[in-house]
XYZ file of C-alpha atoms in Angstrom:
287
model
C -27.901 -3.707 -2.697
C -27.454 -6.569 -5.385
C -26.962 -10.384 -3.383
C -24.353 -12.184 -5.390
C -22.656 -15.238 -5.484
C -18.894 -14.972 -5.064
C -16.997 -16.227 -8.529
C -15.252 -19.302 -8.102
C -11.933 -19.053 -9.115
C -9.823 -22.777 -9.609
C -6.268 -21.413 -8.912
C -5.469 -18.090 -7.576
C -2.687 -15.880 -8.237
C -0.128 -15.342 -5.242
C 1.495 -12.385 -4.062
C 4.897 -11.319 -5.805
C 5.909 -8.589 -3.807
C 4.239 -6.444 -1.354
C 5.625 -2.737 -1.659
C 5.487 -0.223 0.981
C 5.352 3.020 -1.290
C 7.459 6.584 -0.595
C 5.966 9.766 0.992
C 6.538 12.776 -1.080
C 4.718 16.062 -1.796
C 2.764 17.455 -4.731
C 1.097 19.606 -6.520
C 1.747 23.066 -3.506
C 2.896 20.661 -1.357
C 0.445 17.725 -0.504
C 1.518 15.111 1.202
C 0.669 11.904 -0.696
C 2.361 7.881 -0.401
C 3.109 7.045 -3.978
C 2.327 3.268 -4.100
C 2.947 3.021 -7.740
C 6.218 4.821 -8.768
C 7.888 4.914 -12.672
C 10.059 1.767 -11.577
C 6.744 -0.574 -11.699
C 5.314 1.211 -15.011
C 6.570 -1.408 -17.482
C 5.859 -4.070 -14.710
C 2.022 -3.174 -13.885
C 1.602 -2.039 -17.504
C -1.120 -0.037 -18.422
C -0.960 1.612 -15.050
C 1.773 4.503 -14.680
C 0.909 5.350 -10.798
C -0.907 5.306 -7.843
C -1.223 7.799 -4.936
C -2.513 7.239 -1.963
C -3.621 10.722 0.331
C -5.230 10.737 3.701
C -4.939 13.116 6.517
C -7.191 15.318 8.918
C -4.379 18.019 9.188
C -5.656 20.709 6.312
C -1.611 21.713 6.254
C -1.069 18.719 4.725
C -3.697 18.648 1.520
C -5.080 22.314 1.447
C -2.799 23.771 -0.815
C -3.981 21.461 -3.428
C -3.105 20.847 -6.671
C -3.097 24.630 -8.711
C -3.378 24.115 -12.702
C -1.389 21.502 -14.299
C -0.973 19.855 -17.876
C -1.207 16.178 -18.846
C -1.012 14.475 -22.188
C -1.423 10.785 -23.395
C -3.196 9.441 -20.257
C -6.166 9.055 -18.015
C -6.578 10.305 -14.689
C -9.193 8.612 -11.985
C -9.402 10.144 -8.328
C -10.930 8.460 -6.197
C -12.396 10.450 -3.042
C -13.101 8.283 0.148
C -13.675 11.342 2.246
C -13.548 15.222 1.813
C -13.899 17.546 -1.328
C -12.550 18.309 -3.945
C -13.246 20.887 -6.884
C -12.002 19.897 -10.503
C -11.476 22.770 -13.372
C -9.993 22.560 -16.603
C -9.129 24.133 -20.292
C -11.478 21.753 -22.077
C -14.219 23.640 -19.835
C -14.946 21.272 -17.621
C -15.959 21.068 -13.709
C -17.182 19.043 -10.880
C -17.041 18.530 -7.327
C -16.244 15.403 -5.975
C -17.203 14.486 -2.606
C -17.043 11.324 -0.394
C -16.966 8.067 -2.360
C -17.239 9.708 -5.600
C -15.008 9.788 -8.629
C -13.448 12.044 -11.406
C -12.074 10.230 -14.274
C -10.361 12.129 -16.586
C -8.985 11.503 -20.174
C -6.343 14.148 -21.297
C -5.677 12.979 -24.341
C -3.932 15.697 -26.945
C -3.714 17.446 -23.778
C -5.529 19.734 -20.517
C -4.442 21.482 -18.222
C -6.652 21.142 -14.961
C -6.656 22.244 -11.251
C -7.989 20.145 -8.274
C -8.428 22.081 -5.532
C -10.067 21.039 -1.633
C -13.030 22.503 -1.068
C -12.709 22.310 2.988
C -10.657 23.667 5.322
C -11.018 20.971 8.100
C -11.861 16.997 8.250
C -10.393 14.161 6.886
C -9.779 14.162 3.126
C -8.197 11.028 2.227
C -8.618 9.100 -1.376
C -6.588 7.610 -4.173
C -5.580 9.008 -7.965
C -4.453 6.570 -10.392
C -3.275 6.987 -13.846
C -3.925 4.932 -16.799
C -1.963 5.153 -19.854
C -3.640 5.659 -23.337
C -2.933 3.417 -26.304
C -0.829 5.117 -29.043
C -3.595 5.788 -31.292
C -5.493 7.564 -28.353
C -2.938 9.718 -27.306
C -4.161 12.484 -29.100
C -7.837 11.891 -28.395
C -9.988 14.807 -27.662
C -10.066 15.232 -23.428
C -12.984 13.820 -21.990
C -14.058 14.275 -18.527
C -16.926 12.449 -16.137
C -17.538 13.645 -12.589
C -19.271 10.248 -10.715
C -21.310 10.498 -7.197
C -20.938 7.893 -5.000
C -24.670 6.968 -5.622
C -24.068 6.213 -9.278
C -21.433 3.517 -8.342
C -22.730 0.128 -8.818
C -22.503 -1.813 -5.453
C -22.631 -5.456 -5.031
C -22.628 -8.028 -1.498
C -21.768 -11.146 -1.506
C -22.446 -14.479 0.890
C -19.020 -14.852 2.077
C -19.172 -11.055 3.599
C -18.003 -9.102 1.337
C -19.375 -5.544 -0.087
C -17.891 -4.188 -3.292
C -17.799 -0.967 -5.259
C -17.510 -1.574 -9.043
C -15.427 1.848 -10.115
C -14.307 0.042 -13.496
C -15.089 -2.837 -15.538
C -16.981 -5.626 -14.521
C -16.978 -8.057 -11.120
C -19.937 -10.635 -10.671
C -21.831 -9.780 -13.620
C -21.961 -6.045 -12.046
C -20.780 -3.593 -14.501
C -18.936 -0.797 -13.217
C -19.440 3.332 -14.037
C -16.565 3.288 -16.837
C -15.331 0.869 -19.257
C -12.358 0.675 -21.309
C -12.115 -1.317 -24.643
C -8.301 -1.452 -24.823
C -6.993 -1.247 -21.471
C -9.889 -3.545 -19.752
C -9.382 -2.011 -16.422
C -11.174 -3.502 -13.737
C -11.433 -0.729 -10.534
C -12.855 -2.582 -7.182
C -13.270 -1.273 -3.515
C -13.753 -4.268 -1.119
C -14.767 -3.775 2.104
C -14.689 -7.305 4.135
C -15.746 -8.189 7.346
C -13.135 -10.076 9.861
C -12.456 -13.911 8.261
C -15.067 -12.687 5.055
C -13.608 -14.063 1.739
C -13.635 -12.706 -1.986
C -12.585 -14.522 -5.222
C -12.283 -12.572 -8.315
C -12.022 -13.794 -11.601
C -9.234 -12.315 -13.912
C -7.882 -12.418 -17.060
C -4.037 -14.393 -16.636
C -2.875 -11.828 -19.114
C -3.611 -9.057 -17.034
C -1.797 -7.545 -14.657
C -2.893 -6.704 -11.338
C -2.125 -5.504 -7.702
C -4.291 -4.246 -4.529
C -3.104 -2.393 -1.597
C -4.669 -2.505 1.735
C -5.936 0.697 3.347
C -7.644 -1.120 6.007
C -6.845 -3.868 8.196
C -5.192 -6.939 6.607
C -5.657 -9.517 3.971
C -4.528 -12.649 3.360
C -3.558 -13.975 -0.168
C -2.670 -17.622 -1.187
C -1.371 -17.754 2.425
C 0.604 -14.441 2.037
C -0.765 -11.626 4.507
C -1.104 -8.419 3.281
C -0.828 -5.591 5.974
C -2.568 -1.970 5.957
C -0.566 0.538 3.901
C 1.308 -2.228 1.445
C 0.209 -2.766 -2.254
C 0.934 -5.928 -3.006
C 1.589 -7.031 -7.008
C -0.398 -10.316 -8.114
C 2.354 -12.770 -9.575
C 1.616 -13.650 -13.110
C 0.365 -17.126 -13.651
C -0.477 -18.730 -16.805
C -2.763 -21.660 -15.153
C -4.074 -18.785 -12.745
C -7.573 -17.348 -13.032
C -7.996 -15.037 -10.009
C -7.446 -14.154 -7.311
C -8.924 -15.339 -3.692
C -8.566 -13.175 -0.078
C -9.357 -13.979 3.298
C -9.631 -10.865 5.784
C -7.837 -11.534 8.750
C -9.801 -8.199 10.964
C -11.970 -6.125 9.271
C -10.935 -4.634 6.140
C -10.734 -2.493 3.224
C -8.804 -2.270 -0.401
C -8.921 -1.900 -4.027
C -7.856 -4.182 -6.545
C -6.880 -2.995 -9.791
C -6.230 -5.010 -12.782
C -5.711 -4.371 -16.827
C -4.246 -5.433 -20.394
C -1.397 -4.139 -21.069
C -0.619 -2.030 -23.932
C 2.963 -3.350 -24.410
C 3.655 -0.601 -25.920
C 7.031 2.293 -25.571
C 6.271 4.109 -22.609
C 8.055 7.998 -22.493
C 7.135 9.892 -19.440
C 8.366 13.533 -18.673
C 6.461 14.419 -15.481
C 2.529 15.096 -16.272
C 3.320 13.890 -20.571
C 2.976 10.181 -21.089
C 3.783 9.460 -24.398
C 5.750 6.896 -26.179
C 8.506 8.772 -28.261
C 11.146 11.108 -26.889
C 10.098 13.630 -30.000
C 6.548 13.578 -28.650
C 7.209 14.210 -25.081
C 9.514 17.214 -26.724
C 6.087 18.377 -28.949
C 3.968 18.068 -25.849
C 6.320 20.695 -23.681
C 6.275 22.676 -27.094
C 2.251 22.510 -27.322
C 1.870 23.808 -23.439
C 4.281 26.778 -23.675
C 2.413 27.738 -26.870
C -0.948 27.380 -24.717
C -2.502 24.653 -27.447
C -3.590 22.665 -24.501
């Protein structure tokens, strides 16, 4: 694994909020926490959501996720343990075991299925979705199934191991880049009083949430099971953590598009007309 110095960042950002998510089901009835919700789309703009799933009773994720549309957005799940198979209309499909990653674009549109491919054990991972410019929205779908052994990995002094999903951290590029968007996609694991500094853009927004242990942030602590949102700071160019135990999160960051955002459940687009042409589009079976 690549040695790296950590960055050094001047002035970090602080926390803004920390928010403790909602349980809900979806899909046949999986239970998931739903970290991101539609109130913090125009706030942690490009990102539209974030689920968090994890659970070794198969009553609670083995019904799945039977096909589905989407339009005008990109999908990423993220699997830290179990299996999961992917299918869709563009005639794609992958399995995606532990550590790996399916990252999706739906574009004009797809309608997929995600299904576990166990029927005991822990499955327990992440799917976040990333909104598409306006002049992508109608890209063709594209679709990349990732193995945990393609995933750039990088360890640094201060005791910290990261995963590069997205972007770039320490001169480490990650498995997927975005020109527009710029999203940056970490898992940091850290051992008990380890430190990490990343660099970031101050335009960017960006949050983490803790899915291990607890961190500590300009002073704020950050507990297991919170995301918490990285204020905005002009003079800012990072971010710094100290783990207080041993501990494990991802920090997400973008540009955002600043653009209209329309949602109407799985169709992101930015006109009420278009979300009305993308119902139109699925019932006719143009997806």
């Amino acid at each position: 694994m690549k040695q790296v110095e950590s960055d050094q960042v001047a002035r970090g950002r602080g926390v803004e909020r920390l928010v403790n998510g909602q349980f809900v089901t979806d899909g046949a009835g999986v239970k998931i926490k739903r970290v991101l919700t539609g109130q913090l789309q125009r706030r942690l703009d490009p990102f539209l959501m974030l689920d968090a799933f994890g659970s070794d009773k198969p009553g609670d994720y083995i019904a799945g996720f039977p096909e589905h549309p989407h339009r005008g957005f990109e999908t990423i799940s993220y699997m830290l343990a179990g299996s999961m198979r992917h299918r869709d209309s563009a005639g794609h499909e992958g399995l995606i075991t532990d550590g790996g990653v399916q990252w999706m674009t739906a574009g004009r549109g797809v309608a997929h299925s995600e299904m576990p491919e166990q029927t005991d054990g822990v499955m327990e991972g992440f799917q976040l979705w990333l909104n598409l410019p306006a002049r992508d929205k109608m890209t063709e779908p594209w679709y990349a199934d990732i193995p945990d052994a393609a995933i750039a990995r990088f360890a640094t002094a201060d005791g910290a191991t990261v995963k590069v999903i997205a972007g770039e951290s320490h001169g480490v590029a990650g498995a997927v880049r975005r020109e527009t968007t710029c999203p940056l996609y970490l898992d940091i694991e850290l051992a008990a009083n380890a430190s990490f500094a990343q660099l970031l853009p101050a335009a960017h927004n960006a949050f983490m949430y803790v899915y291990r242990g607890q961190v500590v942030v300009d002073e704020q602590s950050v507990p297991q099971g919170r995301m918490a949102i990285l204020a905005n700071d002009d003079q800012a160019d990072g971010v710094r953590m100290v783990a207080a135990q041993p501990s494990r999160l991802i920090l997400i960051a973008g540009r955002p598009l600043n653009e209209p955002i329309a949602q109407h459940g799985p169709f992101v687009m930015n006109t009420q007309q278009q979300l009305v042409e993308a119902v139109r589009d699925y019932q006719a079976g143009r997806f």
